[in-house]
mmCIF file of C-alpha atoms in Angstrom:
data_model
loop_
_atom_site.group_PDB
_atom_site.id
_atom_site.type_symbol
_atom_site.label_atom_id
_atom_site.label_comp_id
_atom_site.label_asym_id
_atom_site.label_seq_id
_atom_site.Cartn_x
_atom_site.Cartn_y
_atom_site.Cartn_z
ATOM 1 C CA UNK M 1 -23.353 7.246 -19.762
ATOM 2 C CA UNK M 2 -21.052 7.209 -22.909
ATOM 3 C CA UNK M 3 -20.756 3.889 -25.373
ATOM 4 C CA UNK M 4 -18.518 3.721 -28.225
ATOM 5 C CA UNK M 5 -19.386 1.517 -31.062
ATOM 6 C CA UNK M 6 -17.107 0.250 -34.139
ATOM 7 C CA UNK M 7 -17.746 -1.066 -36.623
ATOM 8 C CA UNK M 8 -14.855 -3.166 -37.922
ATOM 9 C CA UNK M 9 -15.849 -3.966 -42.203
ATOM 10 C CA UNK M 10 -13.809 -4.482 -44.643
ATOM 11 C CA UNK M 11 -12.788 -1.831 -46.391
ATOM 12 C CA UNK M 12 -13.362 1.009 -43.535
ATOM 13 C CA UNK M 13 -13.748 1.178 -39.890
ATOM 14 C CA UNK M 14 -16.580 3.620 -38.329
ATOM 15 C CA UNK M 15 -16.308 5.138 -34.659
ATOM 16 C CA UNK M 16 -19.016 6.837 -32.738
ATOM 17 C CA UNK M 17 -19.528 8.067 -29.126
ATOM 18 C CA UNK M 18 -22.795 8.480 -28.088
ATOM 19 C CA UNK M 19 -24.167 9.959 -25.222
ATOM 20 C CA UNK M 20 -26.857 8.274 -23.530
ATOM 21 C CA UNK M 21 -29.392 10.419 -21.466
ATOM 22 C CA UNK M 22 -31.770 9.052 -18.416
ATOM 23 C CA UNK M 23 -34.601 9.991 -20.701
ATOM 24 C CA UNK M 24 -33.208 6.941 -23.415
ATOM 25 C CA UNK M 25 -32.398 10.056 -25.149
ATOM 26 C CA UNK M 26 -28.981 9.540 -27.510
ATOM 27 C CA UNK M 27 -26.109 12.711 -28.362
ATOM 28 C CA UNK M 28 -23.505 11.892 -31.095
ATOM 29 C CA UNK M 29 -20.373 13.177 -28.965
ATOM 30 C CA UNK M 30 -17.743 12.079 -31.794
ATOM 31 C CA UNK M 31 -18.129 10.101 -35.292
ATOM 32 C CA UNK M 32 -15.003 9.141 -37.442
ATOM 33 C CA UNK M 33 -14.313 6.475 -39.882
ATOM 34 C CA UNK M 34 -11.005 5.639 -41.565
ATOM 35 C CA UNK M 35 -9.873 3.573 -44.504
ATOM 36 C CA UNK M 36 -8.087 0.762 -43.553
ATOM 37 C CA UNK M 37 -8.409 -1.589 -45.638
ATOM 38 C CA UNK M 38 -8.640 -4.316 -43.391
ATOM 39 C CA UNK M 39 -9.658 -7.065 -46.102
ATOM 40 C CA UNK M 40 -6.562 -6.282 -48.891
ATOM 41 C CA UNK M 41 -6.203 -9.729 -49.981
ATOM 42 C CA UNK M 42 -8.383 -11.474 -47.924
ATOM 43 C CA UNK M 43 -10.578 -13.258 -50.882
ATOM 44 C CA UNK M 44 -7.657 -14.469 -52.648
ATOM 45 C CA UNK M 45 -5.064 -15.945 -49.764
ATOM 46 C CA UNK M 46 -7.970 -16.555 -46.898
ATOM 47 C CA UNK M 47 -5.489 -14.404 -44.688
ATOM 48 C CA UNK M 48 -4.657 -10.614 -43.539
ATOM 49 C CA UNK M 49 -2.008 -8.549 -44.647
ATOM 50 C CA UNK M 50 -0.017 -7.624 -42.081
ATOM 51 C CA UNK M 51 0.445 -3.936 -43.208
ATOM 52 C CA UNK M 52 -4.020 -4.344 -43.035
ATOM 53 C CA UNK M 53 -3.670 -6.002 -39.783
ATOM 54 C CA UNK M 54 -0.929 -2.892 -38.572
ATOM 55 C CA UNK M 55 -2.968 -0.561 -40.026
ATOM 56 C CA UNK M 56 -6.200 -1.789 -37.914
ATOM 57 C CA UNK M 57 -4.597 -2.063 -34.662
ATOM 58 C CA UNK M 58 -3.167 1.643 -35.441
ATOM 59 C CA UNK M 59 -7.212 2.833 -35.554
ATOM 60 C CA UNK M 60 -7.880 1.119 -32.302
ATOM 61 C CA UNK M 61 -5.447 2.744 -30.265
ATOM 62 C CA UNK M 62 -6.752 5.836 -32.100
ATOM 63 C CA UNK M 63 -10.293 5.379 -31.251
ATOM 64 C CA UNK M 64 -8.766 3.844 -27.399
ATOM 65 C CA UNK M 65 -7.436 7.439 -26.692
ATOM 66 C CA UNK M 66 -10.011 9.763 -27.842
ATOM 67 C CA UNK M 67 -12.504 7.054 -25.690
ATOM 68 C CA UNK M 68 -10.521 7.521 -23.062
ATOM 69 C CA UNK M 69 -10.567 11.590 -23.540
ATOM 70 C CA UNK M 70 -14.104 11.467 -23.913
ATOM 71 C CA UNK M 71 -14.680 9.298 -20.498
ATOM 72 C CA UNK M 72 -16.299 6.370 -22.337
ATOM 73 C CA UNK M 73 -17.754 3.609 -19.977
ATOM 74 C CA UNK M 74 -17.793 1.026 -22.792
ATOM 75 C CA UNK M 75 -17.059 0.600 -25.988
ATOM 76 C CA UNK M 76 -18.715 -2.195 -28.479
ATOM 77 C CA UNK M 77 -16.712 -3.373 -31.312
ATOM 78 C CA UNK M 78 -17.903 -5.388 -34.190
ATOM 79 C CA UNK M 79 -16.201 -7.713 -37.111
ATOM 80 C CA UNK M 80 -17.398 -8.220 -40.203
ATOM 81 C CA UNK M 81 -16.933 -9.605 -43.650
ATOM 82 C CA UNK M 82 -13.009 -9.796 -43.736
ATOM 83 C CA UNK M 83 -12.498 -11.134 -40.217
ATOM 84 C CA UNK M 84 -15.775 -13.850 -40.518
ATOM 85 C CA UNK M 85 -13.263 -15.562 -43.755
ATOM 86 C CA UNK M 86 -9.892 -14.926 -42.823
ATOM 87 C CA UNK M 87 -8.190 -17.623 -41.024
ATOM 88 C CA UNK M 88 -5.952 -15.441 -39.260
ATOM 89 C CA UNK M 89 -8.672 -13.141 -37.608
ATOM 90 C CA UNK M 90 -8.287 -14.734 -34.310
ATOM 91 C CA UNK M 91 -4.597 -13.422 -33.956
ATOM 92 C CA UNK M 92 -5.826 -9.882 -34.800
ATOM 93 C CA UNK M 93 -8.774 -9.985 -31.986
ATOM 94 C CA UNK M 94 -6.099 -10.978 -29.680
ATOM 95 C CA UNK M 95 -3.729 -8.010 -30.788
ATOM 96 C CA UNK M 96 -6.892 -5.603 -30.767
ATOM 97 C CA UNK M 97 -7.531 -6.433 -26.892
ATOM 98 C CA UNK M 98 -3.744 -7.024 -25.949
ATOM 99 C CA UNK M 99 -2.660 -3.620 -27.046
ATOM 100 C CA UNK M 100 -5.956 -1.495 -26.528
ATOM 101 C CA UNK M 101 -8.057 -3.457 -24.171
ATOM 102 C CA UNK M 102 -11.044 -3.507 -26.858
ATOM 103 C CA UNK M 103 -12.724 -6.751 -27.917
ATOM 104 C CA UNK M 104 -13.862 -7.044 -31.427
ATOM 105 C CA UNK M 105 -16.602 -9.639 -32.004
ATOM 106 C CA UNK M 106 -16.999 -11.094 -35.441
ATOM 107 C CA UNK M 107 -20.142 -11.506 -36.231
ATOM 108 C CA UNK M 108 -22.438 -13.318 -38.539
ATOM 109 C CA UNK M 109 -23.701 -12.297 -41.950
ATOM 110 C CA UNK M 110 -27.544 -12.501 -40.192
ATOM 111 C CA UNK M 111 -26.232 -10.619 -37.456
ATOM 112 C CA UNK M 112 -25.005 -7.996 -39.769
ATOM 113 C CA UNK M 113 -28.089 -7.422 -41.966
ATOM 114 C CA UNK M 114 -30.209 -7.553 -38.770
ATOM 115 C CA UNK M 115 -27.910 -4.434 -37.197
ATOM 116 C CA UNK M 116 -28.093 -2.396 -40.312
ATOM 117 C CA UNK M 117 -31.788 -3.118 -40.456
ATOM 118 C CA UNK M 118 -32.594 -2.004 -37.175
ATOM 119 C CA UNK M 119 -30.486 1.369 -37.630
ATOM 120 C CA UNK M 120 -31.738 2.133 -40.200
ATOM 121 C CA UNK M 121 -35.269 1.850 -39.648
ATOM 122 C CA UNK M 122 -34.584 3.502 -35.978
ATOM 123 C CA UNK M 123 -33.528 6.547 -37.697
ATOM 124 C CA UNK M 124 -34.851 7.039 -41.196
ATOM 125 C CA UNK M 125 -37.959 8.047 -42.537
ATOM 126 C CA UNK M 126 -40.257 4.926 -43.865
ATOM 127 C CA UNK M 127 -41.474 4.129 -46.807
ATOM 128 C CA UNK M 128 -45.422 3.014 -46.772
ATOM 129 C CA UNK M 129 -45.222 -0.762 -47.704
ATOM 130 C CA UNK M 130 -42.993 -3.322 -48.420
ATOM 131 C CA UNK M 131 -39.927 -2.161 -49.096
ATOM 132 C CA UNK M 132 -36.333 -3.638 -49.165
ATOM 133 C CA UNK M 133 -32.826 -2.098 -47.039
ATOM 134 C CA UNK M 134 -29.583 -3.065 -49.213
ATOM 135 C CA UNK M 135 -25.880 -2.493 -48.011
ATOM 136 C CA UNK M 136 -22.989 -3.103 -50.280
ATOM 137 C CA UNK M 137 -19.913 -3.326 -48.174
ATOM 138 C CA UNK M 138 -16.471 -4.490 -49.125
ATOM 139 C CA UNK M 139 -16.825 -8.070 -48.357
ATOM 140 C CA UNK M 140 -20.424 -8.240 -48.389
ATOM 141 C CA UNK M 141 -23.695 -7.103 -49.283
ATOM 142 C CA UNK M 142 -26.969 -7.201 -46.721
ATOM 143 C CA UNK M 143 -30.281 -7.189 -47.917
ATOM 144 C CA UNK M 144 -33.404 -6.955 -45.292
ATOM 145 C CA UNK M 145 -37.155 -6.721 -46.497
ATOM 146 C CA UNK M 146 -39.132 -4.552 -44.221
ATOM 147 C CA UNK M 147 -43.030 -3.974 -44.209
ATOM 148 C CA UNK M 148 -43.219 -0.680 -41.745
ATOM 149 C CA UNK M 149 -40.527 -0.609 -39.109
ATOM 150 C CA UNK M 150 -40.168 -3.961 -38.998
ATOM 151 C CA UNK M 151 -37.641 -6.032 -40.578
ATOM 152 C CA UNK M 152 -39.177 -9.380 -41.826
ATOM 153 C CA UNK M 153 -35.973 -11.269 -42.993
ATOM 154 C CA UNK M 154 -32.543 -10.354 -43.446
ATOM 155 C CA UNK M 155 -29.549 -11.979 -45.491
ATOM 156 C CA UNK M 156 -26.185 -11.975 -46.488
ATOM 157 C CA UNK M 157 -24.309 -11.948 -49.465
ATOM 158 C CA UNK M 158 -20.865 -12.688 -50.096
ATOM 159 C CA UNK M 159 -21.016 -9.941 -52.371
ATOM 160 C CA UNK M 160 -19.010 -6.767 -52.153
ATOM 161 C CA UNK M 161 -16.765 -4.006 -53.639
ATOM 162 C CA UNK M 162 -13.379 -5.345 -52.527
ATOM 163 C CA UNK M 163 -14.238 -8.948 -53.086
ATOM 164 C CA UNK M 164 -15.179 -8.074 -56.904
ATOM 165 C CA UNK M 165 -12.059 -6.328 -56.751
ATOM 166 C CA UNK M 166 -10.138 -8.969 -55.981
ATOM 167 C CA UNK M 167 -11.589 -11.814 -57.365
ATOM 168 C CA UNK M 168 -12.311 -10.246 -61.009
ATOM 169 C CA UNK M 169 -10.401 -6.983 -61.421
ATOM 170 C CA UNK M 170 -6.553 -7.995 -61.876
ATOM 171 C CA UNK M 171 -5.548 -4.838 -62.366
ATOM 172 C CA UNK M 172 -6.515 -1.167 -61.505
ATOM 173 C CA UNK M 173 -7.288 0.385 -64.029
ATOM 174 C CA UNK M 174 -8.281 -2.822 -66.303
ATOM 175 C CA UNK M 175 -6.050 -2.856 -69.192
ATOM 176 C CA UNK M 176 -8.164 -2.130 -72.394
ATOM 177 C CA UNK M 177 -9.785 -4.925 -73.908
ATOM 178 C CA UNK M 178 -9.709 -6.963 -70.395
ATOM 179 C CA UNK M 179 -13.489 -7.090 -70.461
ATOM 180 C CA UNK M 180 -14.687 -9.743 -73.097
ATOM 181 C CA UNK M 181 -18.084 -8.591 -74.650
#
């Protein structure tokens, strides 16, 4: 059987097709990820820009058709950051499915640190220990701490790269002398 997953954050938006053997065995068929930008203003007016919102919909008919090329039974498509504070992600969920057929589900900051957790410690090599998994994303940041290949408790932040951005950085580059020591 072949699944698609996305993974719909902030700044970018990841696409694999997997393969999935009898033996539970997995084959990466396809892997892509684009810059969308999905979250441009999103911390400072609580809503999508519509050239963010055009540019997303763009990527899912993308990733429809080369699903659809690659005979993919289902495909699994996750929100993050952006569309868990914008008021407006609703109406982009509904475009998504209207025009491609794929549902996005937001989902929550737990549910996101649990997912990266759980990758990660599927398919990395572990420390001995205690140990700590951090993502910094656009909107957010996850943090899990792990003893083994177990994740014990996992958080998130509303801490990321384009939030910063947006919030602090008024300009790109700063002007000089915009930081006060």
């Amino acid at each position: 059987m072949r699944v698609a997953i996305i993974d719909l954050g902030t700044n970018s938006v990841r696409f694999d097709v997997h393969s999935l053997g009898e033996t539970g065995k997995t084959k990466l068929l396809h892997r892509e990820k684009l810059m969308i930008r999905l979250g441009q203003g999103v911390f400072l007016k609580g809503r999508m820009n519509p050239a963010a919102i055009e540019r997303t919909v763009e990527a899912m008919e993308h990733f429809r058709q080369i699903a659809t090329g690659l005979r993919v039974r289902k495909i699994v498509a996750f929100g993050t950051s952006a569309l868990r504070e914008a008021a407006d992600a609703s109406s982009l969920v509904e475009s998504v499915k209207k025009r491609t057929g794929i549902d996005i589900r937001v989902i929550s900051g737990r549910e996101e640190a649990k997912f990266i957790a759980q990758g990660v410690l599927a398919n990395e090599s572990i420390p001995p220990g205690r140990f700590a998994l951090v993502d910094i994303g656009g909107g957010s940041t996850e943090i899990s701490l792990c003893r083994g290949s177990q994740a014990q408790k996992g958080e998130s932040f509303p801490l990321g790269t384009a939030r910063l951005q947006q919030v602090f950085l008024k300009r790109s580059p700063p002007r000089e002398g915009a930081v006060k020591e």
